[in-house]
mmCIF file with all atom_site columns, C-alpha atoms and ligand atoms in Angstrom:
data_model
loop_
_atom_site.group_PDB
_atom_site.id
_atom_site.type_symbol
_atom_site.label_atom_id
_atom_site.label_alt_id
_atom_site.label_comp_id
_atom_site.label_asym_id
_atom_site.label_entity_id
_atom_site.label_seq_id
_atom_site.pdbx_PDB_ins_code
_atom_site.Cartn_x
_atom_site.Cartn_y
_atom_site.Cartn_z
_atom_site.occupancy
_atom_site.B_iso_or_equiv
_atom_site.pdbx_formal_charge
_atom_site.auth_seq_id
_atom_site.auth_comp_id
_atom_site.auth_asym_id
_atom_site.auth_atom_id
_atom_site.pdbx_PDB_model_num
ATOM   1   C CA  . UNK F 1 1   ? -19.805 4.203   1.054   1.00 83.00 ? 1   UNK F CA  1
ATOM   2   C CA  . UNK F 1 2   ? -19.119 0.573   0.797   1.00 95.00 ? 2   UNK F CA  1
ATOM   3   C CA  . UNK F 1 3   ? -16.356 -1.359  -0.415  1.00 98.00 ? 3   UNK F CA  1
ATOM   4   C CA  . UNK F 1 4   ? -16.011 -1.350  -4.488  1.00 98.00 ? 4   UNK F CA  1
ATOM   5   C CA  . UNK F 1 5   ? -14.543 -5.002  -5.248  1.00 98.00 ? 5   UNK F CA  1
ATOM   6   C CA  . UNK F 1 6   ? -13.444 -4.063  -8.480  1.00 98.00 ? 6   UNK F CA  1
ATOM   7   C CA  . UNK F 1 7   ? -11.468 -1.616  -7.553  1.00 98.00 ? 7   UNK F CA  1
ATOM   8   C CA  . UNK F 1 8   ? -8.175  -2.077  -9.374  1.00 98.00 ? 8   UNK F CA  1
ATOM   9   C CA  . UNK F 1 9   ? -5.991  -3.495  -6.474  1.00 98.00 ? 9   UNK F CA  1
ATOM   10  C CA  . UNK F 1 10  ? -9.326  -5.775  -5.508  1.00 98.00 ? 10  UNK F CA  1
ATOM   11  C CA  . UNK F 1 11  ? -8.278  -7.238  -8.955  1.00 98.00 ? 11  UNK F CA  1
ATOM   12  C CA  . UNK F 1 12  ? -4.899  -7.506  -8.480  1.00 98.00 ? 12  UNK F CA  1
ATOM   13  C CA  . UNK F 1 13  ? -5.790  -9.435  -5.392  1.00 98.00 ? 13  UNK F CA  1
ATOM   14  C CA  . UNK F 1 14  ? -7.995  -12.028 -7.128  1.00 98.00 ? 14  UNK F CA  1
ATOM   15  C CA  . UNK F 1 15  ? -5.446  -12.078 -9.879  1.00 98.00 ? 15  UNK F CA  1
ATOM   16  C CA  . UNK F 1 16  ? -7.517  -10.503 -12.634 1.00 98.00 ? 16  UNK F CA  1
ATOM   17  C CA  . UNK F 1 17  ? -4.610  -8.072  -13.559 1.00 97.00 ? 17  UNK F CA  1
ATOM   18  C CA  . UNK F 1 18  ? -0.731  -8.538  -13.270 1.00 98.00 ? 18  UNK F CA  1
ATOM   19  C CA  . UNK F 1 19  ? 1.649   -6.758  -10.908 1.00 98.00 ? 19  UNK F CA  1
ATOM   20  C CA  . UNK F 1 20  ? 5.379   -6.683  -10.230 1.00 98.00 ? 20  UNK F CA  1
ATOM   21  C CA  . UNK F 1 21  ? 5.049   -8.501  -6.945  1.00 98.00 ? 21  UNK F CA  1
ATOM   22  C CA  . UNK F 1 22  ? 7.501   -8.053  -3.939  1.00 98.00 ? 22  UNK F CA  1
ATOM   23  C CA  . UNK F 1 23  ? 6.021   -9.955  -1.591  1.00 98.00 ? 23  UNK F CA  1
ATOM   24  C CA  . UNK F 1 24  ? 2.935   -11.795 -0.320  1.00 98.00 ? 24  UNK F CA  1
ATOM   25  C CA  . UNK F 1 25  ? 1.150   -13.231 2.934   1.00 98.00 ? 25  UNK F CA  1
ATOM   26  C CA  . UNK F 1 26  ? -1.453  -14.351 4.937   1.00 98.00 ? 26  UNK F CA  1
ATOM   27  C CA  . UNK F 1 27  ? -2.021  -10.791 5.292   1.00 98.00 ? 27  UNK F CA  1
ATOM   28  C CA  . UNK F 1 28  ? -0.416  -8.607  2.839   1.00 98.00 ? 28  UNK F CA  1
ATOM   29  C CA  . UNK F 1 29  ? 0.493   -7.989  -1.071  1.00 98.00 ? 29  UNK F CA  1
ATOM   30  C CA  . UNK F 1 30  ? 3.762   -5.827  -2.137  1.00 98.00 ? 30  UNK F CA  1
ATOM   31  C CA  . UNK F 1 31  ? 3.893   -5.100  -5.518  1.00 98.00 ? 31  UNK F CA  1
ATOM   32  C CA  . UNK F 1 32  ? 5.780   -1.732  -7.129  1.00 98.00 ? 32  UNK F CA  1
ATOM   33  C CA  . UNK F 1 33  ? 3.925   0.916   -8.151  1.00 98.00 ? 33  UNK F CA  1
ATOM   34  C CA  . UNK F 1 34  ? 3.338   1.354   -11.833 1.00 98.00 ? 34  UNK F CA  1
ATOM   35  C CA  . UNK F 1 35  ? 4.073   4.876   -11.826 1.00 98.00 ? 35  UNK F CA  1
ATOM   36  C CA  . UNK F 1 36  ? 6.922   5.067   -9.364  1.00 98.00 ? 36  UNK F CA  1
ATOM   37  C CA  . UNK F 1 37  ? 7.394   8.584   -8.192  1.00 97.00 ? 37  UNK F CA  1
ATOM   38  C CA  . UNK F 1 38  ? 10.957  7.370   -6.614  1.00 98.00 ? 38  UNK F CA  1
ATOM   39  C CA  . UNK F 1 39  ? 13.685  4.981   -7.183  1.00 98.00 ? 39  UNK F CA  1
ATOM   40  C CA  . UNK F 1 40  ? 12.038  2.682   -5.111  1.00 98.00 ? 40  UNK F CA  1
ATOM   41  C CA  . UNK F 1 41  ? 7.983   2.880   -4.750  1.00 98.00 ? 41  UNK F CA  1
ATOM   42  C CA  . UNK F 1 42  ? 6.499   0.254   -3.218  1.00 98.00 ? 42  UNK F CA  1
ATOM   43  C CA  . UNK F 1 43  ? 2.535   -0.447  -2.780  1.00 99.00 ? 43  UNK F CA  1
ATOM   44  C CA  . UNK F 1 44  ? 1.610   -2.543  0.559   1.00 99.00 ? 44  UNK F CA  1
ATOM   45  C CA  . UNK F 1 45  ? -2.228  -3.670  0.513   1.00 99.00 ? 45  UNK F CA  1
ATOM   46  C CA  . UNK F 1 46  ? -3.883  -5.553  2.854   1.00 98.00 ? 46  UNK F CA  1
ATOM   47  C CA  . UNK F 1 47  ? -5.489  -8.937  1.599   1.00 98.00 ? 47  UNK F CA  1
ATOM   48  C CA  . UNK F 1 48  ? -9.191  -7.877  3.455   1.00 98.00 ? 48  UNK F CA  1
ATOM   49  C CA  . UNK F 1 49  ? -11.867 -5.582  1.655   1.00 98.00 ? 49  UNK F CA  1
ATOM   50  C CA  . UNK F 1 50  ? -10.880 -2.051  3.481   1.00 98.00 ? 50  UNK F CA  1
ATOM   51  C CA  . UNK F 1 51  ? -11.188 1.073   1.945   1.00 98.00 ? 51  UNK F CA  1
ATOM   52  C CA  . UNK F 1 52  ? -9.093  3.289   3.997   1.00 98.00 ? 52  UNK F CA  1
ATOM   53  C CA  . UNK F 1 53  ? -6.329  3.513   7.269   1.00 98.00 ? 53  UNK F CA  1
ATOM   54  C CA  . UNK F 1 54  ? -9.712  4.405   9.109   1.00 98.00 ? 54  UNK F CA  1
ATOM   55  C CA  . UNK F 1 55  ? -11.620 1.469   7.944   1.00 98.00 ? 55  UNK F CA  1
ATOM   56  C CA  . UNK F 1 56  ? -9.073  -0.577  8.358   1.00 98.00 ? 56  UNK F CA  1
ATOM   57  C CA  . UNK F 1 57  ? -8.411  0.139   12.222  1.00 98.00 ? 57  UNK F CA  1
ATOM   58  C CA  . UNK F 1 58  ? -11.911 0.507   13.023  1.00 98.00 ? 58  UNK F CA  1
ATOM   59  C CA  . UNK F 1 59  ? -12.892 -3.045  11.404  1.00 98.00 ? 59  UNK F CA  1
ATOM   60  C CA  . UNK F 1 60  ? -10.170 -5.847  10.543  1.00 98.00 ? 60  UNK F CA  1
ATOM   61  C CA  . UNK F 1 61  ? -9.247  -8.156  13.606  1.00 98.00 ? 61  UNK F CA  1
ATOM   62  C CA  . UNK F 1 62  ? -6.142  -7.605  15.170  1.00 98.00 ? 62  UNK F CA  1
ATOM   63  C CA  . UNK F 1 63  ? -4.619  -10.101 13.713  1.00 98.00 ? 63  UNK F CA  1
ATOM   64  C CA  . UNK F 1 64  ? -5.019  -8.341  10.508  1.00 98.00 ? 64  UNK F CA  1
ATOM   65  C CA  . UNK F 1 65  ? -4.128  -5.500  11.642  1.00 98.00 ? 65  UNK F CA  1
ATOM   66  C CA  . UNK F 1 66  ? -0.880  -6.664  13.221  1.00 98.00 ? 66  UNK F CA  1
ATOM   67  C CA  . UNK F 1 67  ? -0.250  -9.508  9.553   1.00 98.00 ? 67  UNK F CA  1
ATOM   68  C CA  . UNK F 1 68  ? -0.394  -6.012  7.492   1.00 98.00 ? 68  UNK F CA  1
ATOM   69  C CA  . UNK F 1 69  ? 1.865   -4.202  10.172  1.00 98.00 ? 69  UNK F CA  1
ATOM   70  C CA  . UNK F 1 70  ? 4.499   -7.064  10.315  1.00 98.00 ? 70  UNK F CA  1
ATOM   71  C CA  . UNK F 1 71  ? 3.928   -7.182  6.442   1.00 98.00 ? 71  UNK F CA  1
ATOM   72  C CA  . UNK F 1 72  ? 5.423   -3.852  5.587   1.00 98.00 ? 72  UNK F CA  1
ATOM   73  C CA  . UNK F 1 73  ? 8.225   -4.500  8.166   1.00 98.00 ? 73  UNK F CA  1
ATOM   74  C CA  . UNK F 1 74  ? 9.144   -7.634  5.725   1.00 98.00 ? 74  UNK F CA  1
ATOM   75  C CA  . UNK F 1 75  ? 9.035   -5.191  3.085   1.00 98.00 ? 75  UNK F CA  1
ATOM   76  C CA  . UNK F 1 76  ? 11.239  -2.587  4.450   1.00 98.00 ? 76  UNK F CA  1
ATOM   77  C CA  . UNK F 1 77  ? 14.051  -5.591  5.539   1.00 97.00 ? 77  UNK F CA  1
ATOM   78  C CA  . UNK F 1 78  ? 14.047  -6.870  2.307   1.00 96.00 ? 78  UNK F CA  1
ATOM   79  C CA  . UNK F 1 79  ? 13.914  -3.290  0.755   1.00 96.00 ? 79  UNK F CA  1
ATOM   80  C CA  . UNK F 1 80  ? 17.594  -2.231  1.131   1.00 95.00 ? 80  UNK F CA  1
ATOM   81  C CA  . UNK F 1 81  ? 16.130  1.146   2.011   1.00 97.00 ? 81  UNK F CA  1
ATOM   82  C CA  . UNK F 1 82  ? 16.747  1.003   6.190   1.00 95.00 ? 82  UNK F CA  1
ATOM   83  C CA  . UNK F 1 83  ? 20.377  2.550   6.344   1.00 96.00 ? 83  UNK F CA  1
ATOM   84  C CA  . UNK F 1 84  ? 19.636  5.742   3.844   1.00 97.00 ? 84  UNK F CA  1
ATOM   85  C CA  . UNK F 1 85  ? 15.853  6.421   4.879   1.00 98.00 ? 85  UNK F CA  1
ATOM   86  C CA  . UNK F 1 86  ? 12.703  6.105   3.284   1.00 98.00 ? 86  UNK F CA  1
ATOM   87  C CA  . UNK F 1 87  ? 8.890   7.432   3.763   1.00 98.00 ? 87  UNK F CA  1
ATOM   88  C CA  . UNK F 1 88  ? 5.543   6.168   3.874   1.00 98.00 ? 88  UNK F CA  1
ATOM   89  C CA  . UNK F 1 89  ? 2.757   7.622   2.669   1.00 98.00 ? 89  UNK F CA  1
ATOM   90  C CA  . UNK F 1 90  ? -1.293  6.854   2.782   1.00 98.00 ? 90  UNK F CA  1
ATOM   91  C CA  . UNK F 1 91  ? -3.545  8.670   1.280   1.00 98.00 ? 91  UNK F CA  1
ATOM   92  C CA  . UNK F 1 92  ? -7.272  8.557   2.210   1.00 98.00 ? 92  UNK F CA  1
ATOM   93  C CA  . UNK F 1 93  ? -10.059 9.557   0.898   1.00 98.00 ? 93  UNK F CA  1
ATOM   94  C CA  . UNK F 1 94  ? -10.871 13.354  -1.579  1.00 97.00 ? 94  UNK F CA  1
ATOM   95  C CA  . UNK F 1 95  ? -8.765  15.683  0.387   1.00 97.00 ? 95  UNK F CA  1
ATOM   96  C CA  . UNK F 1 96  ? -5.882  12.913  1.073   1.00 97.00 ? 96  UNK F CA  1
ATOM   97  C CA  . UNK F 1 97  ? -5.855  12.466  -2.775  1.00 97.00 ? 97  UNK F CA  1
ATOM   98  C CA  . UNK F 1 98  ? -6.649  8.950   -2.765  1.00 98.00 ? 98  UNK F CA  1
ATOM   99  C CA  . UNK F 1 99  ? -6.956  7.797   -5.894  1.00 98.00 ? 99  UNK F CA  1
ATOM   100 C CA  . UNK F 1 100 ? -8.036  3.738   -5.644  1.00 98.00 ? 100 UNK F CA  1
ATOM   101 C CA  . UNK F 1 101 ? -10.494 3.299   -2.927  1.00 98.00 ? 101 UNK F CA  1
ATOM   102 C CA  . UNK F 1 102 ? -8.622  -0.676  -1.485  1.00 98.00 ? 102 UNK F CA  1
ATOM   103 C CA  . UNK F 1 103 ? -5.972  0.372   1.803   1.00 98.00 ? 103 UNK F CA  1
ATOM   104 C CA  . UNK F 1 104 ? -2.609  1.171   0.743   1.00 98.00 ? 104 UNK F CA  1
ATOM   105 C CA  . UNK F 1 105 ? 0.961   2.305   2.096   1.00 98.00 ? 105 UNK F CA  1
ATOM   106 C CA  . UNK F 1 106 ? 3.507   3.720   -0.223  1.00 98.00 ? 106 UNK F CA  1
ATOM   107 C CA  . UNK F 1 107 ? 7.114   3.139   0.420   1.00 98.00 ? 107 UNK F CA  1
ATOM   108 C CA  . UNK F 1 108 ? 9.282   5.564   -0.994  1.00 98.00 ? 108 UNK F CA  1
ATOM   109 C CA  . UNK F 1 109 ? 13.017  6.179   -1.189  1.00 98.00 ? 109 UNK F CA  1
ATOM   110 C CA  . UNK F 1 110 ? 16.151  5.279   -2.789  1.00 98.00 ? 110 UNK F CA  1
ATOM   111 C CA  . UNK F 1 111 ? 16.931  9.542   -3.354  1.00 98.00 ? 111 UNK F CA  1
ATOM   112 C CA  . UNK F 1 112 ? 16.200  12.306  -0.870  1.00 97.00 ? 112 UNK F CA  1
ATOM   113 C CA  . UNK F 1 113 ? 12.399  12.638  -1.083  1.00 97.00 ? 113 UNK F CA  1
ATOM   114 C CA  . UNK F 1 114 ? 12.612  16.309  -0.220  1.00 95.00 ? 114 UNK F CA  1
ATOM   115 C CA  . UNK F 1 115 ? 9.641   18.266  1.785   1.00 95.00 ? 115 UNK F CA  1
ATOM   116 C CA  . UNK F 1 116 ? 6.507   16.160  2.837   1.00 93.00 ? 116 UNK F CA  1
ATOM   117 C CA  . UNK F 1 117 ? 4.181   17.837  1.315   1.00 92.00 ? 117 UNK F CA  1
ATOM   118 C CA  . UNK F 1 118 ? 4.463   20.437  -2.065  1.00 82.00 ? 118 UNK F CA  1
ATOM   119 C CA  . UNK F 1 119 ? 5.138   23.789  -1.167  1.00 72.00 ? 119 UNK F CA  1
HETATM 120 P P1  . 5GP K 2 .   ? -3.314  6.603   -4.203  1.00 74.77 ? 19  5GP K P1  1
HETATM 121 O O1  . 5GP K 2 .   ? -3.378  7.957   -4.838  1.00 74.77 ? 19  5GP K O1  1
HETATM 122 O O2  . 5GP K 2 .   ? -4.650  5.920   -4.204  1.00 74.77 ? 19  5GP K O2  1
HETATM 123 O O3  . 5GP K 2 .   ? -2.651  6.652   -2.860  1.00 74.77 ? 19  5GP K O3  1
HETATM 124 O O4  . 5GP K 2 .   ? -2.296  5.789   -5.093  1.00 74.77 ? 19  5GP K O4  1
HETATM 125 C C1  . 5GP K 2 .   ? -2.653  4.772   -5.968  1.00 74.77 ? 19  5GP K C1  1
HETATM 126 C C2  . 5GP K 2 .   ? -1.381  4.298   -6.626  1.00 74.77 ? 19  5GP K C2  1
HETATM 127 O O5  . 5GP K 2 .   ? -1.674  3.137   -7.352  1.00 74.77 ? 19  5GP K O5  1
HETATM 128 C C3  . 5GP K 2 .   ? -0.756  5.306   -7.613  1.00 74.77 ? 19  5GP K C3  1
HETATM 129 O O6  . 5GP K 2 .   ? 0.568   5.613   -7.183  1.00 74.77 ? 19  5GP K O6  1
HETATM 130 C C4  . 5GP K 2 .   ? -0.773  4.563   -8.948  1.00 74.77 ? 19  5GP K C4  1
HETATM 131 O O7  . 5GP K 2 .   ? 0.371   4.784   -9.732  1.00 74.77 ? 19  5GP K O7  1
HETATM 132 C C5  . 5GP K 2 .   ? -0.895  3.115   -8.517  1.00 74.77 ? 19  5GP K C5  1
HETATM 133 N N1  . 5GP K 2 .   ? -1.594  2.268   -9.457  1.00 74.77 ? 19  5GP K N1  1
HETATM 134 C C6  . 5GP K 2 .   ? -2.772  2.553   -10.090 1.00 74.77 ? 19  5GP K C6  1
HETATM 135 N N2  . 5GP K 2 .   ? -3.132  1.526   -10.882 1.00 74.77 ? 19  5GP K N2  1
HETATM 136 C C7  . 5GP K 2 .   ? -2.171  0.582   -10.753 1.00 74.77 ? 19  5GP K C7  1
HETATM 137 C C8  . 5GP K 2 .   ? -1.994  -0.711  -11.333 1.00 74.77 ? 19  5GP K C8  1
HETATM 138 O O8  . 5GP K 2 .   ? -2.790  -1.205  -12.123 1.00 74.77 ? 19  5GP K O8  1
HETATM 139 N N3  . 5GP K 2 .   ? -0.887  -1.397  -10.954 1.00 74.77 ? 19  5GP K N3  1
HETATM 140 C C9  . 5GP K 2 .   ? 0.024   -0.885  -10.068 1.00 74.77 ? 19  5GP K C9  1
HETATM 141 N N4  . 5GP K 2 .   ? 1.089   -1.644  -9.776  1.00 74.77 ? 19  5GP K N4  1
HETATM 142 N N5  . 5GP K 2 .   ? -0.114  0.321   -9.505  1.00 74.77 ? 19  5GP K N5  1
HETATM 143 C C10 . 5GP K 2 .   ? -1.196  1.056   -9.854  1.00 74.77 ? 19  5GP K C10 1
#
């Protein structure tokens, strides 16, 4: 399946629709989520076309990979979130529940997030 570029975080990229940004690189784009599911929910997307974690490893350079990586780590610092915890999430693809088809990592915290995964 190849990349959809108007997926809606494709668009937020080429600045076709708004977003509450956080932060932004060579690399990356922070912006909160629009539905946060926490105190604090945080989207990190890398800038490149990839669809999913597996795409992403398997075909950006390292020194995307590594931008994106370093990226988040920004993110967290500037977060607040280090000294009570947070959690990360990606999901990929049907059974993951992924619901826009552009790499993302959620940041979550700012409460005790409970189990990982609904019981
Ligand atoms: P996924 O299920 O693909 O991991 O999560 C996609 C996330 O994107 C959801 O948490 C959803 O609330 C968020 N989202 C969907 N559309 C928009 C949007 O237009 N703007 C922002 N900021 N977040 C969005």
């Amino acid at each position: 399946m190849p990349y959809d570029s108007n997926n809606i975080f494709a668009k937020i990229l080429r600045g076709e629709i708004p977003c509450k940004k956080i932060y932004e690189d060579e690399f990356a784009l922070a912006f909160h989520d629009i539905h946060p599911q926490a105190p604090v929910h945080i989207l990190v997307i890398p800038k490149g076309p990839y669809i999913s974690k597996d795409d992403f490893i398997a075909t950006a350079s390292d020194e995307e990979i590594a931008g994106y990586e370093r990226g988040i780590g920004k993110v967290l610092q500037a977060s607040g979130l280090m000294s009570e915890g947070y959690r990360l999430i990606s999901n990929n693809g049907v059974n993951g529940g992924q619901e826009v088809p552009h790499y993302h990592v959620h940041i979550l915290g700012g409460r005790e997030l409970g189990p990982m995964l609904k019981q």
